Short mmCIF file of C-alpha atoms and ligand atoms in Angstrom, two decimals:
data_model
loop_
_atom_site.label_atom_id
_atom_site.label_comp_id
_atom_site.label_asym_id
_atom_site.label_seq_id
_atom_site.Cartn_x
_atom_site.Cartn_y
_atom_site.Cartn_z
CA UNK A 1 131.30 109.85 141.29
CA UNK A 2 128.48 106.82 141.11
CA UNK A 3 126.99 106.54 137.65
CA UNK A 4 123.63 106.13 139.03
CA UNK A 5 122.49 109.44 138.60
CA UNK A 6 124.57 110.44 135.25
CA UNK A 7 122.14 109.03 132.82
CA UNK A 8 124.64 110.17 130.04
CA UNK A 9 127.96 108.71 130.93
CA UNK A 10 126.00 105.04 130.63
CA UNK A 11 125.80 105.89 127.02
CA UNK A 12 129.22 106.70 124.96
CA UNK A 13 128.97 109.87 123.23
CA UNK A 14 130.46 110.31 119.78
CA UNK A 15 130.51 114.04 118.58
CA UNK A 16 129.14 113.90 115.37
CA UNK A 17 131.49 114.28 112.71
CA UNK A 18 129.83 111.96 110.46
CA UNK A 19 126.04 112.17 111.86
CA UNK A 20 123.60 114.83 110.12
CA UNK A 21 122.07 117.12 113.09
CA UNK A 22 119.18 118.52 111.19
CA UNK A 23 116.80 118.40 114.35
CA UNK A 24 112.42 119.23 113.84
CA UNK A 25 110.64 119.83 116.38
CA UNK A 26 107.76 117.21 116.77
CA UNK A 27 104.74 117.88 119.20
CA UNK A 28 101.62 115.26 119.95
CA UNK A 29 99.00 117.29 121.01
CA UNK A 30 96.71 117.08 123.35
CA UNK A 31 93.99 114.95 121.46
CA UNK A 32 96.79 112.52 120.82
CA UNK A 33 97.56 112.46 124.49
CA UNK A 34 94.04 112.13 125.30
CA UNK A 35 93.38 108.99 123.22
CA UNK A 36 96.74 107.30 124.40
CA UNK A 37 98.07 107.63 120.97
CA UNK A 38 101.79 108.52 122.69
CA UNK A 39 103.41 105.41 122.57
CA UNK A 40 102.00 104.73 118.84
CA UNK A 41 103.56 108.04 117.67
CA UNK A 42 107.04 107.92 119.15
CA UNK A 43 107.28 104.28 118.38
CA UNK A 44 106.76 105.52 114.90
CA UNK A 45 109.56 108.03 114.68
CA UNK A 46 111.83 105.31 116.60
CA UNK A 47 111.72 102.74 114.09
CA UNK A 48 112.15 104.59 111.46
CA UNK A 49 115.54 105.40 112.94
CA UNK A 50 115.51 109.17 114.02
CA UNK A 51 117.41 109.67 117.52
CA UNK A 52 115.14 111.38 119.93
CA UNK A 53 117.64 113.93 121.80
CA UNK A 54 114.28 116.20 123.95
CA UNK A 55 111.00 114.35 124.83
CA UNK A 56 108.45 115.65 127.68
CA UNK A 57 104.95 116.25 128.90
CA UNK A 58 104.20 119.19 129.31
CA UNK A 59 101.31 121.77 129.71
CA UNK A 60 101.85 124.72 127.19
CA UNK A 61 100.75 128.09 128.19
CA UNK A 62 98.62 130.06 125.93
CA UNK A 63 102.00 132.62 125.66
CA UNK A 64 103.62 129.87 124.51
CA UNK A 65 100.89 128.57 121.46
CA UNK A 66 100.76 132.05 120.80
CA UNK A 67 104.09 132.36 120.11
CA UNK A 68 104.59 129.04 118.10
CA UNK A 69 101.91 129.33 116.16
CA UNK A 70 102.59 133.32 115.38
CA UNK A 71 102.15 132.87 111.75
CA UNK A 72 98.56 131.71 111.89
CA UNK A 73 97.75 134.60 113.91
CA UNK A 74 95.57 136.30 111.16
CA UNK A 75 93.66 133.29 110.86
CA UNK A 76 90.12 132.94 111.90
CA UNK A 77 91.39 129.49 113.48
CA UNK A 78 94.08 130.82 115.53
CA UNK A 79 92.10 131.50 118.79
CA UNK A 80 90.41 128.02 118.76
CA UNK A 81 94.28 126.37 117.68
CA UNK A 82 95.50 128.01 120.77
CA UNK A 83 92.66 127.02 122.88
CA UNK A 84 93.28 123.19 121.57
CA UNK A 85 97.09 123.33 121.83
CA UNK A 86 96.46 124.52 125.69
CA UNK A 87 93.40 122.50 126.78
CA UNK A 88 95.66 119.67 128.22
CA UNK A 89 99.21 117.96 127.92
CA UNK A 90 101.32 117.79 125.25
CA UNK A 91 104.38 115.60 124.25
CA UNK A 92 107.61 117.41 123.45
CA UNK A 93 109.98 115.90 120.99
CA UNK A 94 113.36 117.02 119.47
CA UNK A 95 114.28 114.68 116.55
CA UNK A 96 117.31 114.51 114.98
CA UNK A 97 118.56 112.44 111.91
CA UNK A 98 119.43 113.33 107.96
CA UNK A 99 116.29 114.80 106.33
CA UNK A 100 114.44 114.56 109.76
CA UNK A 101 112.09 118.07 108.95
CA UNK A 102 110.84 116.45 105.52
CA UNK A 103 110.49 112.66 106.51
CA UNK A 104 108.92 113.46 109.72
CA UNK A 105 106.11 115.78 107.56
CA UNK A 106 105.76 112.78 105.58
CA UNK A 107 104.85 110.54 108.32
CA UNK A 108 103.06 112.91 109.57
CA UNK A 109 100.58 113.38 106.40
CA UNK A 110 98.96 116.82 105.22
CA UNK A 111 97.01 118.78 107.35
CA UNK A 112 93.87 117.46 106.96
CA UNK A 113 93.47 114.03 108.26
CA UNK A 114 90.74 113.09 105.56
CA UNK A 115 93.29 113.86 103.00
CA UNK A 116 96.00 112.38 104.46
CA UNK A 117 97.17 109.08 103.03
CA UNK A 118 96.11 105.75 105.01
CA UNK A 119 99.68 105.00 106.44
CA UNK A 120 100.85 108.12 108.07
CA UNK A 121 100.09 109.41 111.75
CA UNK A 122 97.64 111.61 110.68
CA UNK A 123 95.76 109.24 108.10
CA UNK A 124 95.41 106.75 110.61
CA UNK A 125 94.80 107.94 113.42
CA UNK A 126 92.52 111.27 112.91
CA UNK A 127 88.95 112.40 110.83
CA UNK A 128 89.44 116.51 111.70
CA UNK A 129 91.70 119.42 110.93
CA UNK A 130 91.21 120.70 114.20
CA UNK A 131 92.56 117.56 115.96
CA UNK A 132 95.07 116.88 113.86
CA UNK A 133 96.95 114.75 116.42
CA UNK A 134 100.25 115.73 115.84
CA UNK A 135 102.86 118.89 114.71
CA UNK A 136 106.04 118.56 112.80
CA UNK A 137 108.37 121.91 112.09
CA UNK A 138 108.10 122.50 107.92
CA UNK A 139 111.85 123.88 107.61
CA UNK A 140 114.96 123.19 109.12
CA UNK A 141 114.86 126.38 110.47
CA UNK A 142 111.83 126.39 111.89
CA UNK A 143 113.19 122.79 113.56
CA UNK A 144 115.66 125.02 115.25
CA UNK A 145 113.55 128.05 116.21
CA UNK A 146 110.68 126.02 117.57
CA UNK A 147 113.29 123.60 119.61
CA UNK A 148 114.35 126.43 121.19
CA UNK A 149 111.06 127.82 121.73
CA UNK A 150 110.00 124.17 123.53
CA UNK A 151 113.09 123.27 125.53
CA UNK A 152 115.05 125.02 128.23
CA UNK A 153 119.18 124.42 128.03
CA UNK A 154 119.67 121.27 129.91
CA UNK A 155 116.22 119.19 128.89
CA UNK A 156 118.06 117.94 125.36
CA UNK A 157 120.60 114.74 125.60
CA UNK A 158 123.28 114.80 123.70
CA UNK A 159 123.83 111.17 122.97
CA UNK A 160 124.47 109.09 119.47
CA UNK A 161 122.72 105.89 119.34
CA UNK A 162 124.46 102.47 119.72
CA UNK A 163 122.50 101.14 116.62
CA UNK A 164 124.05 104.07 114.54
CA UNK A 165 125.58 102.04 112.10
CA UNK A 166 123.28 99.73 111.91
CA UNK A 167 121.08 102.58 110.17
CA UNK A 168 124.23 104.73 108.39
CA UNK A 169 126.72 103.51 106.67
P1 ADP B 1 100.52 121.84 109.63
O1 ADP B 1 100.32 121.55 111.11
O2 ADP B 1 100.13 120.64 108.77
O3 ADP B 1 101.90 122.37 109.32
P2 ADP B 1 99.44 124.56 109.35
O4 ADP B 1 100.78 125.11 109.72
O5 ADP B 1 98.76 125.10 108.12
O6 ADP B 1 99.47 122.97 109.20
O7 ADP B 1 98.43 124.80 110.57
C1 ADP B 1 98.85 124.59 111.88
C2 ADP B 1 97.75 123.91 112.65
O8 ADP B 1 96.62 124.78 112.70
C3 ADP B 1 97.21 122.63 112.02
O9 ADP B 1 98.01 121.49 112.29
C4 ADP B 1 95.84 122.54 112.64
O10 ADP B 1 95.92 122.05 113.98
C5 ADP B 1 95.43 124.00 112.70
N1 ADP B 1 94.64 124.38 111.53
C6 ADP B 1 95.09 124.65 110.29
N2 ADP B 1 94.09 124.95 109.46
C7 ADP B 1 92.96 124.88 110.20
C8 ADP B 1 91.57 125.07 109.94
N3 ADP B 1 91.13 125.43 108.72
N4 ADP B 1 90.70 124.89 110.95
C9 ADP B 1 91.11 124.55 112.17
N5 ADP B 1 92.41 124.35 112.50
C10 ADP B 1 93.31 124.50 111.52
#
């Protein structure tokens, strides 16, 4: 069989024994893919040295905001939230790495990007709650339930780095 269209056998897999495989779900939303902030972002979660195993564009249906945002729903927010997180493309992004959930909220910065410290995503790059740029999952669990909510089987790699132990010991 030619390699040229088996992306994955290019790159050797190692089945991680020794890697961590908390994953969080990480979403730039469409005001961040709007302003042509994509390449900023990712390059963000790059170099700090999580593995990116799903990434896509994609245009959510309001079924789908609904349903990740189903927490919120009591909010007097939510229908606006679901009316941003639909009213254009959004990037798709399964991270995986040790303490992935809680380092990518930090990069990320609180909610508000007025009180969000100069430095992270959000206190760089944003002024309003309601464009807020970016979503990262706020529990491990949540990494896993909202992954599952944003990929179909088959649209996540499973692949380990090259530079691994470059970043691990
Ligand atoms: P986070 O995204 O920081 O985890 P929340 O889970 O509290 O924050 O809220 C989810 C999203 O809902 C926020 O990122 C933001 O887009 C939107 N949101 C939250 N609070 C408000 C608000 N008061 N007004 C408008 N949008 C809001």
């Amino acid at each position: 069989a030619s390699l040229s269209h088996q992306c994955g056998r290019l790159t050797p897999i190692v089945r991680a024994s020794q890697s961590s495989t908390e994953r969080s779900y990480v979403m730039i939303k469409p005001d961040g893919v709007q302003r042509g902030l994509v390449g900023e972002i990712i390059s963000r979660f790059e170099r700090k040295g999580f593995t990116i195993k799903g990434l896509k564009l994609f245009s959510c249906p309001a079924a789908l905001a609904e349903e990740h945002y189903k927490d919120l729903s009591s909010k007097p927010f939510y229908p606006k939230l679901v009316k941003y997180i639909t009213s254009g493309p959004v990037v798709c992004l399964a991270l995986e790495g040790p303490g992935v959930v809680a380092s990518a909220r930090k990069l990320i910065g609180v909610t508000n990007p007025l009180q969000a410290e100069p430095g992270t995503i959000r206190g760089d790059l944003g002024i309003e709650t309601g464009r807020n740029v970016i979503h990262g999952s706020d529990s491990p669990e949540n990494g896993e339930r909202e992954i599952a909510l944003w990929f179909k089987e088959g649209e996540l790699c499973e692949w380990e780095p090259t530079l691994t132990p470059w970043l691990r010991e």
